[in-house]
PDB file of C-alpha atoms in Angstrom:
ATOM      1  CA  UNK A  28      90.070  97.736  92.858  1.00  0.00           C
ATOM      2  CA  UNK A  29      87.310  99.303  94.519  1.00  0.00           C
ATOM      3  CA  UNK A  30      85.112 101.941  92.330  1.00  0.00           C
ATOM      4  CA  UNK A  31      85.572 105.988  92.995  1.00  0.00           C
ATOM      5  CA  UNK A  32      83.439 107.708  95.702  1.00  0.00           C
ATOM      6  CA  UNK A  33      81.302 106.684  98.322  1.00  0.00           C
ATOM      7  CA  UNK A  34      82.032 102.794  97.900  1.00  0.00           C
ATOM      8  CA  UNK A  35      85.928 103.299  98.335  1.00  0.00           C
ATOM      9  CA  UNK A  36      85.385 106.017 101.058  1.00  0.00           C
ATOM     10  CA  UNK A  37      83.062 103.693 102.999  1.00  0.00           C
ATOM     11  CA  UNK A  38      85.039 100.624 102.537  1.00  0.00           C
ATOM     12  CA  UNK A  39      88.373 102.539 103.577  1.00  0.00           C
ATOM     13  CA  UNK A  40      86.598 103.850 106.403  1.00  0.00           C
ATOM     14  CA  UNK A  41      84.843 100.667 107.829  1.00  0.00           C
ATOM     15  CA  UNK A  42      88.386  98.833 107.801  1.00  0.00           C
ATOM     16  CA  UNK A  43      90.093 101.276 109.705  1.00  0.00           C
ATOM     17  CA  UNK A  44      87.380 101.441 112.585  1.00  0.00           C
ATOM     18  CA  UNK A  45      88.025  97.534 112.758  1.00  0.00           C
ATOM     19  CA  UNK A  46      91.619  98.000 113.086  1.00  0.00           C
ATOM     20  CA  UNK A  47      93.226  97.548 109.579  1.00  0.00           C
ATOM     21  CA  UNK A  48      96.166  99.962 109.500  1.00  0.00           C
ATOM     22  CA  UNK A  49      97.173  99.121 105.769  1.00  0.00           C
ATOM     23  CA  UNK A  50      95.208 100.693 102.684  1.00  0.00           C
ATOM     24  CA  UNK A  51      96.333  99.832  99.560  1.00  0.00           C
ATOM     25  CA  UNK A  52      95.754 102.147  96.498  1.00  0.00           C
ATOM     26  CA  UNK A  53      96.641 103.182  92.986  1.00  0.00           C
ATOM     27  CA  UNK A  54      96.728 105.925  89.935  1.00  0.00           C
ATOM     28  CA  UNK A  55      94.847 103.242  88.199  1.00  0.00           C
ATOM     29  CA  UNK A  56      92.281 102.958  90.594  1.00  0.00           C
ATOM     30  CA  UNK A  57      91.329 106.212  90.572  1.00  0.00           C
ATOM     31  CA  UNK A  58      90.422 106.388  94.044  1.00  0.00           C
ATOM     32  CA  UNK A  59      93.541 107.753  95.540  1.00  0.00           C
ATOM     33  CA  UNK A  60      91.535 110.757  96.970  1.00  0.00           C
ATOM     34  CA  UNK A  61      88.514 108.646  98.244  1.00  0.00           C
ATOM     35  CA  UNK A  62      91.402 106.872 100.117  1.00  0.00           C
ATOM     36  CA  UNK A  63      92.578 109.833 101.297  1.00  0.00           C
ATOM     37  CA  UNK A  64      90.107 111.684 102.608  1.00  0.00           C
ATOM     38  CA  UNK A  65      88.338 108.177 104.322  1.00  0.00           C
ATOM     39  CA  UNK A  66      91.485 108.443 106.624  1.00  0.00           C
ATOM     40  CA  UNK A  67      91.704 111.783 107.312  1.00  0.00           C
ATOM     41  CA  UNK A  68      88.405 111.794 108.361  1.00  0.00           C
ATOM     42  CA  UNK A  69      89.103 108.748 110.339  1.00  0.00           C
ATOM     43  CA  UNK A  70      90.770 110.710 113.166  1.00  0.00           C
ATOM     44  CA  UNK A  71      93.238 107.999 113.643  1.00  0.00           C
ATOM     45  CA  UNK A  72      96.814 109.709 113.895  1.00  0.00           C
ATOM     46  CA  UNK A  73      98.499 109.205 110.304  1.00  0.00           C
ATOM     47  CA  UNK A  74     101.557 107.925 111.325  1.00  0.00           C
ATOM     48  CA  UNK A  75      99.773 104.673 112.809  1.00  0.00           C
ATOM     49  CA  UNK A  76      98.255 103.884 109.371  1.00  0.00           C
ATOM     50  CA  UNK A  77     100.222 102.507 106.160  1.00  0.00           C
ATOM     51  CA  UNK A  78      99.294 103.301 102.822  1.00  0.00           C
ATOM     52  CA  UNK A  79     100.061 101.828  99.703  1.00  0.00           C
ATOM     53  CA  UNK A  80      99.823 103.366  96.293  1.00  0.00           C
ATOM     54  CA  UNK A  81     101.166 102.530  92.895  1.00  0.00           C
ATOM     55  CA  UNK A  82     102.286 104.056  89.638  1.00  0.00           C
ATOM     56  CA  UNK A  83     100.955 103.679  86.190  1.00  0.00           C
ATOM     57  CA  UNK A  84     102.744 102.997  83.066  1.00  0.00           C
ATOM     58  CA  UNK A  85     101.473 106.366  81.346  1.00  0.00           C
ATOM     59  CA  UNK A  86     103.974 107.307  84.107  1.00  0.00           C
ATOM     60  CA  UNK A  87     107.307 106.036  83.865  1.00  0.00           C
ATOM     61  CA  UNK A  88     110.455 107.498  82.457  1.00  0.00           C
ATOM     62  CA  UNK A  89     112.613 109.419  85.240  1.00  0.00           C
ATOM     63  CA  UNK A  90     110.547 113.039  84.219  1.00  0.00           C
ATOM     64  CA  UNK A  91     106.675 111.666  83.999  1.00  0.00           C
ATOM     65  CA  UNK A  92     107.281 109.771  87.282  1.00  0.00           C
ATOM     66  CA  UNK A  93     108.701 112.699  89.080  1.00  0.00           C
ATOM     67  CA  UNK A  94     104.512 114.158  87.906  1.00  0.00           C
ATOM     68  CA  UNK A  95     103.324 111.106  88.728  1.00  0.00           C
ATOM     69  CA  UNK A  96     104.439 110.892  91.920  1.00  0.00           C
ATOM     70  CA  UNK A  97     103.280 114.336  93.135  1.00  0.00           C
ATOM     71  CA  UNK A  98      99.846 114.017  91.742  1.00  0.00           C
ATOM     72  CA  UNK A  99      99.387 110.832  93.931  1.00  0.00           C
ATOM     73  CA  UNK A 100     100.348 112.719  96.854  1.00  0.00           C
ATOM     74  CA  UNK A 101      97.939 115.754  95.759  1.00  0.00           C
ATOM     75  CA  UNK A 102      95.240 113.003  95.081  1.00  0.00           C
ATOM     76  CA  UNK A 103      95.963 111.205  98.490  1.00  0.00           C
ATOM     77  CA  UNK A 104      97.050 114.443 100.744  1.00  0.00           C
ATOM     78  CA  UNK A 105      98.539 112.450 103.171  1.00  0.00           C
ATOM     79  CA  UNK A 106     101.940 114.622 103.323  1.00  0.00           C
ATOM     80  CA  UNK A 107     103.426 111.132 102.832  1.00  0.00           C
ATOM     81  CA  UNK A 108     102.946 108.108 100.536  1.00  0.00           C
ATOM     82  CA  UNK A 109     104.442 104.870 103.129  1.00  0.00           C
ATOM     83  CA  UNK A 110     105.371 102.484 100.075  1.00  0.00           C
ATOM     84  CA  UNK A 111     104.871 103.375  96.170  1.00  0.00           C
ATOM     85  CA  UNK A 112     104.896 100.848  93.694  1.00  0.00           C
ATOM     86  CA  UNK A 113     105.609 100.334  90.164  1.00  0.00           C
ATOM     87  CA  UNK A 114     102.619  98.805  89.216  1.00  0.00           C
ATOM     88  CA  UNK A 115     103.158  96.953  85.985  1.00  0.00           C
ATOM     89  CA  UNK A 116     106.732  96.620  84.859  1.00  0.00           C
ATOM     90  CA  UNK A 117     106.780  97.629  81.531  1.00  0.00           C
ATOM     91  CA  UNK A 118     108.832 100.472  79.644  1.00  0.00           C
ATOM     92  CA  UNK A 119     111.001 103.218  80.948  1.00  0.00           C
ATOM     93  CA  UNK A 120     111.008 100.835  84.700  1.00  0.00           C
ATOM     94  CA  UNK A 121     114.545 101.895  85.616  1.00  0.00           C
ATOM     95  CA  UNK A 122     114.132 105.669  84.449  1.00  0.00           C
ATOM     96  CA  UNK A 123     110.776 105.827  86.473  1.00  0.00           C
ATOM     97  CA  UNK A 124     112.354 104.036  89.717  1.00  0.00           C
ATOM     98  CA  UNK A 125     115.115 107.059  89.711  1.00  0.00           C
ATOM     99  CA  UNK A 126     112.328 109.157  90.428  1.00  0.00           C
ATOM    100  CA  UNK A 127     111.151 107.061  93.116  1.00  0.00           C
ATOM    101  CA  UNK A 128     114.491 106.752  94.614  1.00  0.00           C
ATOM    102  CA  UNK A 129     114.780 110.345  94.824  1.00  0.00           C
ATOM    103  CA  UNK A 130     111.091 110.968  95.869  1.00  0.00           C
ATOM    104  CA  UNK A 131     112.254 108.374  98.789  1.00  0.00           C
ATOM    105  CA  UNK A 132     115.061 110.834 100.083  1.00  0.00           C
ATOM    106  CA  UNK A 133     113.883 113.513  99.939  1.00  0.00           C
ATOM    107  CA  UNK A 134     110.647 111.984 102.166  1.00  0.00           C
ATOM    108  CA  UNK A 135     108.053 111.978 100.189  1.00  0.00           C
ATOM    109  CA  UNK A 136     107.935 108.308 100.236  1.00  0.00           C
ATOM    110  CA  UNK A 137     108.968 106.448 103.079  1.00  0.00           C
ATOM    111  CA  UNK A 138     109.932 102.529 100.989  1.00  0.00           C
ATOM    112  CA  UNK A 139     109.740 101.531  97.399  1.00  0.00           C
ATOM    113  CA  UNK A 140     108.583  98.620  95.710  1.00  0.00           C
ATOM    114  CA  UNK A 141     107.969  96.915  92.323  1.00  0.00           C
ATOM    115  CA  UNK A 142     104.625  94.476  91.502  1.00  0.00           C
ATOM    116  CA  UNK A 143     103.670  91.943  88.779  1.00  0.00           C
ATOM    117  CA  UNK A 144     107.817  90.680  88.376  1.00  0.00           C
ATOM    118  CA  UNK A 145     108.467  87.253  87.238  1.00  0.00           C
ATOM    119  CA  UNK A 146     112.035  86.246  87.671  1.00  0.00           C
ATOM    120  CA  UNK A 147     112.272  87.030  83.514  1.00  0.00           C
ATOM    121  CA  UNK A 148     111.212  90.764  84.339  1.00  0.00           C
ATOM    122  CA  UNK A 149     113.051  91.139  87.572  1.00  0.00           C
ATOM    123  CA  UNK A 150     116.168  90.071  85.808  1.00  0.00           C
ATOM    124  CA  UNK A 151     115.663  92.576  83.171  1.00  0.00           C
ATOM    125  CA  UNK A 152     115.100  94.902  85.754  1.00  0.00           C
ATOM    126  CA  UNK A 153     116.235  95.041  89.269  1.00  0.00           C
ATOM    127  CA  UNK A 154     119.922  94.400  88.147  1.00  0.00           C
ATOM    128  CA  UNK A 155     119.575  98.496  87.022  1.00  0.00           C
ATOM    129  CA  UNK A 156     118.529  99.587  90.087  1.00  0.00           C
ATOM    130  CA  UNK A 157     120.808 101.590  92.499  1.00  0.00           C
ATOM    131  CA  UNK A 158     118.800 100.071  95.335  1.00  0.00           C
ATOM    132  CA  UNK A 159     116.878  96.965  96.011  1.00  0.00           C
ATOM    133  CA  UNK A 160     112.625  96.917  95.981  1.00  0.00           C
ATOM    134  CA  UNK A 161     111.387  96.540  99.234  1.00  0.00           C
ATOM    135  CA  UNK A 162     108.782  94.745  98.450  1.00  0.00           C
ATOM    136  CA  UNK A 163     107.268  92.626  94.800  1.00  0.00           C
ATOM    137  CA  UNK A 164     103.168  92.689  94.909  1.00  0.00           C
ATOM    138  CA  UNK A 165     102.158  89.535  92.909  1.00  0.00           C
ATOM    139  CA  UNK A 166      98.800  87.318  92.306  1.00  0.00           C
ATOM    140  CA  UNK A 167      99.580  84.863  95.507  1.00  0.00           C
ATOM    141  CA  UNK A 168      97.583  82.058  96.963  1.00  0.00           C
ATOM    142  CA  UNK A 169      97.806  78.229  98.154  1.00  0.00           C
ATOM    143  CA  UNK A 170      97.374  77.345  94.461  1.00  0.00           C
ATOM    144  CA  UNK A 171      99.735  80.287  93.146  1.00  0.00           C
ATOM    145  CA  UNK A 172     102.240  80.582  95.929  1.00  0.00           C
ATOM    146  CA  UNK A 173     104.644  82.128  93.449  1.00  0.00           C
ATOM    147  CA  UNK A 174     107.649  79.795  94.963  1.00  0.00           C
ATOM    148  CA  UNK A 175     110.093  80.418  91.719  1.00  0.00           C
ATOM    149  CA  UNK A 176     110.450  84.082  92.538  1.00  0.00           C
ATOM    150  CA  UNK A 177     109.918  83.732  96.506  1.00  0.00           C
ATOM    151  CA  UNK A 178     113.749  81.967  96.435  1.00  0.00           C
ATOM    152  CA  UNK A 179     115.461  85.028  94.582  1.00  0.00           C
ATOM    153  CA  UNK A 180     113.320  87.413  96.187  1.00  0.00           C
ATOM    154  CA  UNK A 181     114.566  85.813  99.718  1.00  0.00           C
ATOM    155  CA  UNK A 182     118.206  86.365  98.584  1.00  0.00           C
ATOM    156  CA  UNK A 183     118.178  89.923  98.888  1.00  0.00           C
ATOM    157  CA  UNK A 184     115.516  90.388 101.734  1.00  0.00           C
ATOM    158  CA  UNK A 185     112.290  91.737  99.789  1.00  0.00           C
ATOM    159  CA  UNK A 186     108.758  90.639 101.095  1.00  0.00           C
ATOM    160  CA  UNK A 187     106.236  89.249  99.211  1.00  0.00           C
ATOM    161  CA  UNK A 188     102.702  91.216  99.212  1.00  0.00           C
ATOM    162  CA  UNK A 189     100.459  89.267  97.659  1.00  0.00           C
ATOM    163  CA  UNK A 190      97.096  90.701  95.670  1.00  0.00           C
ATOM    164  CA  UNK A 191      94.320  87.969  95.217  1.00  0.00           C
ATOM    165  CA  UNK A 192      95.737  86.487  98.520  1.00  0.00           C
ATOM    166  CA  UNK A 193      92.033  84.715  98.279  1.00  0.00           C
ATOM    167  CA  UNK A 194      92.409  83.983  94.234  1.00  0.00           C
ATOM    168  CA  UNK A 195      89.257  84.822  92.060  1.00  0.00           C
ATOM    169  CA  UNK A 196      86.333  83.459  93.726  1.00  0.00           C
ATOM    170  CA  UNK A 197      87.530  80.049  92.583  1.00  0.00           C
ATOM    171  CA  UNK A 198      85.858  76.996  93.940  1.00  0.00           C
ATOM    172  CA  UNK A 199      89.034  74.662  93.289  1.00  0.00           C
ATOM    173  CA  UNK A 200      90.179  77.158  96.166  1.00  0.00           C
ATOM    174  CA  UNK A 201      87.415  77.977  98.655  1.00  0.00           C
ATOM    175  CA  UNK A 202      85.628  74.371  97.992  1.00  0.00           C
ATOM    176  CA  UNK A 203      88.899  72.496  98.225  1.00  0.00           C
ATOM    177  CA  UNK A 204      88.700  69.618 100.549  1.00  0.00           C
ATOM    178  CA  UNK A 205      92.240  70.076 102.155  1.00  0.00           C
ATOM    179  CA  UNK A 206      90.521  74.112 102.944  1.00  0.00           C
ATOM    180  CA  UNK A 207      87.287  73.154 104.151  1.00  0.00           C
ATOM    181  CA  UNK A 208      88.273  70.249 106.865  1.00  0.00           C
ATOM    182  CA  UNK A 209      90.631  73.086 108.286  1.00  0.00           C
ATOM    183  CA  UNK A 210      87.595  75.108 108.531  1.00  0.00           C
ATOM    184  CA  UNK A 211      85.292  72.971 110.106  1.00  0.00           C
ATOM    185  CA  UNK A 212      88.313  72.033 112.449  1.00  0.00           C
ATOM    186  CA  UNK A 213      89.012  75.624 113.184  1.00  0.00           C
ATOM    187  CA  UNK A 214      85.617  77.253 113.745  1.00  0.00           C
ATOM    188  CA  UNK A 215      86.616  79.218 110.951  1.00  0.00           C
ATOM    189  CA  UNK A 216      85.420  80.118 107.190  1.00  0.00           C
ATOM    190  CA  UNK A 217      87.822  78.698 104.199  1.00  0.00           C
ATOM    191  CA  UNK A 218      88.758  82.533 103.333  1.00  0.00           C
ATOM    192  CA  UNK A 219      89.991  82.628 107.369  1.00  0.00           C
ATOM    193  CA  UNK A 220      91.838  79.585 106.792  1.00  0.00           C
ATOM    194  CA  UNK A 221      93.959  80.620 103.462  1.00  0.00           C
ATOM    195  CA  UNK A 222      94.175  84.236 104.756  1.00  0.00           C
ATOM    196  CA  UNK A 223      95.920  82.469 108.206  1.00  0.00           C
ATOM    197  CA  UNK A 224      98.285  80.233 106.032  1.00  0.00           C
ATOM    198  CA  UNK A 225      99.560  83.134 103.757  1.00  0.00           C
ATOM    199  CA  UNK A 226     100.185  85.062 107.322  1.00  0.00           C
ATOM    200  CA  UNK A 227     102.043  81.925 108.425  1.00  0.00           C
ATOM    201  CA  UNK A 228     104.167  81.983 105.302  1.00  0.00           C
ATOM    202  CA  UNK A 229     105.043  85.748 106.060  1.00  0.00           C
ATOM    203  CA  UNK A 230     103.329  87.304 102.665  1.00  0.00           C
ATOM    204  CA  UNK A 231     101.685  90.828 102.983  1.00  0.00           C
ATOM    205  CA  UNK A 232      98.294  90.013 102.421  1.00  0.00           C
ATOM    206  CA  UNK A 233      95.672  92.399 100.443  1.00  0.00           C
ATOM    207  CA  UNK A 234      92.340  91.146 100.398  1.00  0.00           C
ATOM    208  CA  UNK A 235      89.810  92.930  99.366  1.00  0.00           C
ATOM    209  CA  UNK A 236      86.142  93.431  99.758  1.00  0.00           C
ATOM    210  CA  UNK A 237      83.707  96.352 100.317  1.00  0.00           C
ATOM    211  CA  UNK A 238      80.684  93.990 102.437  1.00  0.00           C
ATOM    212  CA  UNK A 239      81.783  94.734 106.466  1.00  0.00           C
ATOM    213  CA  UNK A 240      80.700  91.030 107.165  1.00  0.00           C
ATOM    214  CA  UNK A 241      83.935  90.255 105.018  1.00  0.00           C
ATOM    215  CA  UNK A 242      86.206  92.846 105.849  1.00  0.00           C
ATOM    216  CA  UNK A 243      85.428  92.045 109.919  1.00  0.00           C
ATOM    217  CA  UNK A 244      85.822  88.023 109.018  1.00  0.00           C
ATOM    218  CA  UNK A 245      89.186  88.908 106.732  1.00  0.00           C
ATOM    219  CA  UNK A 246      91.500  90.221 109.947  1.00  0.00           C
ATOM    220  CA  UNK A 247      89.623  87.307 112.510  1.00  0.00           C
ATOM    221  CA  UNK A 248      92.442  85.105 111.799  1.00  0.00           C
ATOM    222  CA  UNK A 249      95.065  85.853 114.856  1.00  0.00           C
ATOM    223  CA  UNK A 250      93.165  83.538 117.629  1.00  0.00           C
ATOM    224  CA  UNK A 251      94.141  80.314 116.154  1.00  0.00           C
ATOM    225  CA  UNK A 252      97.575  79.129 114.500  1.00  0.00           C
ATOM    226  CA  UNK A 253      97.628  75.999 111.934  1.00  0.00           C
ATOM    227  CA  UNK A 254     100.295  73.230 112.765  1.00  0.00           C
ATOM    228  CA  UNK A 255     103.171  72.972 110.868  1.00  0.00           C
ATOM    229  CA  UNK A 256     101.550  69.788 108.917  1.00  0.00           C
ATOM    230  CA  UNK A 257      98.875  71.637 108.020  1.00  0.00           C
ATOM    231  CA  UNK A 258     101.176  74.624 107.132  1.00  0.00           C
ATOM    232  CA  UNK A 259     102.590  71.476 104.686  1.00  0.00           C
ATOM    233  CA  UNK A 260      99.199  70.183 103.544  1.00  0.00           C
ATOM    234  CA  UNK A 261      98.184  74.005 102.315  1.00  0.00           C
ATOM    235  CA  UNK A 262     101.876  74.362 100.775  1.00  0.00           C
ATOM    236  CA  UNK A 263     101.145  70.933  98.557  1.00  0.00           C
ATOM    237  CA  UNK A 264      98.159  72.983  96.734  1.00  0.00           C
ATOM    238  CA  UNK A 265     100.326  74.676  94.365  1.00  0.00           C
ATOM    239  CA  UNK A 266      99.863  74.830  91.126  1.00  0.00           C
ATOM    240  CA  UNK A 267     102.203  76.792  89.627  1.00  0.00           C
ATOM    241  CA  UNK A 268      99.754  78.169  87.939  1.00  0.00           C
ATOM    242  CA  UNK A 269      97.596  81.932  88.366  1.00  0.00           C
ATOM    243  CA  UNK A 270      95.497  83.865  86.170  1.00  0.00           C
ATOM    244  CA  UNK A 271      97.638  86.687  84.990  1.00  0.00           C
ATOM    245  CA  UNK A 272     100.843  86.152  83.248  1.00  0.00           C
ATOM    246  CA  UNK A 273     103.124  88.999  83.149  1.00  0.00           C
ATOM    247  CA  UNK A 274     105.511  87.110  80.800  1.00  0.00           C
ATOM    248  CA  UNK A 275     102.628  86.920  78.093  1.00  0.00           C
ATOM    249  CA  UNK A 276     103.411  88.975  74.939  1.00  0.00           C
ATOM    250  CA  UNK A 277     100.976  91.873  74.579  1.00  0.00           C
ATOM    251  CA  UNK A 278     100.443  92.423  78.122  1.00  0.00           C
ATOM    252  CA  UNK A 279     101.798  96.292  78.186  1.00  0.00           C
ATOM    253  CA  UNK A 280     100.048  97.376  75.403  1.00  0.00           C
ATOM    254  CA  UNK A 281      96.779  96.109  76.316  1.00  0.00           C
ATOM    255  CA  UNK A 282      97.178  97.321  79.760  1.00  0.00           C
ATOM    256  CA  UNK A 283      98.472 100.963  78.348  1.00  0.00           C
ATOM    257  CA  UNK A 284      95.580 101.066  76.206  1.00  0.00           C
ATOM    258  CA  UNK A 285      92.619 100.096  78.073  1.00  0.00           C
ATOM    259  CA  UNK A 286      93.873 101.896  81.202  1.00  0.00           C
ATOM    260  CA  UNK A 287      95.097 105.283  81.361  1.00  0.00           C
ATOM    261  CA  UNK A 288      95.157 107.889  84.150  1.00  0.00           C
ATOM    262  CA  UNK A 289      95.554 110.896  82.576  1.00  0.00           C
ATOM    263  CA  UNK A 290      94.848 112.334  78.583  1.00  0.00           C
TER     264      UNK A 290
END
């Protein structure tokens, strides 16, 4: 997440002028409108750029997410939200994807998604829905690559965004030896070198960052390709293990009351 105002407007606008065309977003960011008006002011015709934005859990149940829904299009004034998101999967989830499903036909949003599902959740879940997620937006990177849910979420043709595609700063990550010989072989920094793998692997990946040094290095990764043994080496740093466990008891009521969107 990226603070409200100038910081989010800037950071939006920077990335588009170096040719990112996806800008992801949320109710709980409370920048929707920062993200909004960066591309409208951008001049670049709306239908080339993608936007991303999610719903919070204030929100669900079938009625609050039919309000929820049009006050992130009022927020983002777009005309259009291109893929919306429940963003924590906790609650009234099948009563507040109704309202998405409907808000989908009648064109308000153009694909539908779900983020944060374990295969526990999704199977208390998805199973309800009338039709399936396009897409599950989950902590991802070569030592969380998520492979459990990957296999069911391959059954039934739904990508795999992932946020944190270059994990929390760790050094076990950036520093790890397997990273860093890629990087010296490659030209290329060890962010450059995970972002390339998780392209290879065919996640959508989110990274974030506000510095243009970053955002500029973070899409440099399309004029070199890493073998398939190297695609292997990366693929042998999971650790089954990330930083935020949706399964963990308390997780929606700590989330619910440390983050809300509205009074």
């Amino acid at each position: 997440m990226i603070p409200v105002g100038d910081e989010t407007y800037n950071a939006v606008r920077t990335a588009l002028s170096l040719g990112y065309r996806h800008i992801d977003t949320a109710a709980a960011y409370f920048n929707e409108a920062d993200v909004g008006r960066a591309i409208r002011d951008s001049g670049i015709p709306r239908e080339e750029i993608f936007v991303t934005s999610k719903l919070w859990l204030q929100d669900y149940g079938y009625e609050p997410a039919k309000k929820g829904i049009e006050t992130s299009l009022k927020n983002l004034g777009l005309g259009y939200i291109d893929l919306y998101l429940i963003h924590q999967p906790y609650g009234d989830v099948p009563g507040a994807w109704k309202a998405m499903e409907e808000a989908k036909k009648e064109g308000k949003i153009r694909s539908i998604g779900v983020s944060n599902m374990t295969l526990k959740i999704w199977n208390s879940f998805v199973p309800q829905f009338d039709t399936m997620p396009s897409v599950n937006q989950v902590e991802c990177n070569p030592l969380y690559q998520q492979k459990e849910i990957r296999k069911l979420m391959a059954e039934h043709d739904v990508r795999l965004e992932a946020w944190y595609p270059l994990g929390h700063g760790d050094k076990a990550l950036l520093e790890n030896p397997v990273i860093t010989a890629l990087a010296e072989k490659y030209g290329k920094n060890p962010g450059q070198i995970i972002l390339r793998f998780e392209n290879q692997e065919g996640f959508i990946v989110l990274p974030k960052s506000t510095h243009e040094k970053r955002i500029k290095g973070n899409i440099d990764i399309f004029d070199f390709k890493l073998t398939d043994e190297e695609m292997k080496s990366m693929e042998a740093l999971d650790t089954g293990k990330g930083h935020h466990d949706p399964d963990a008891p308390g997780v929606a009521e700590m989330l619910l009351a440390n983050f809300k969107v509205h009074d």
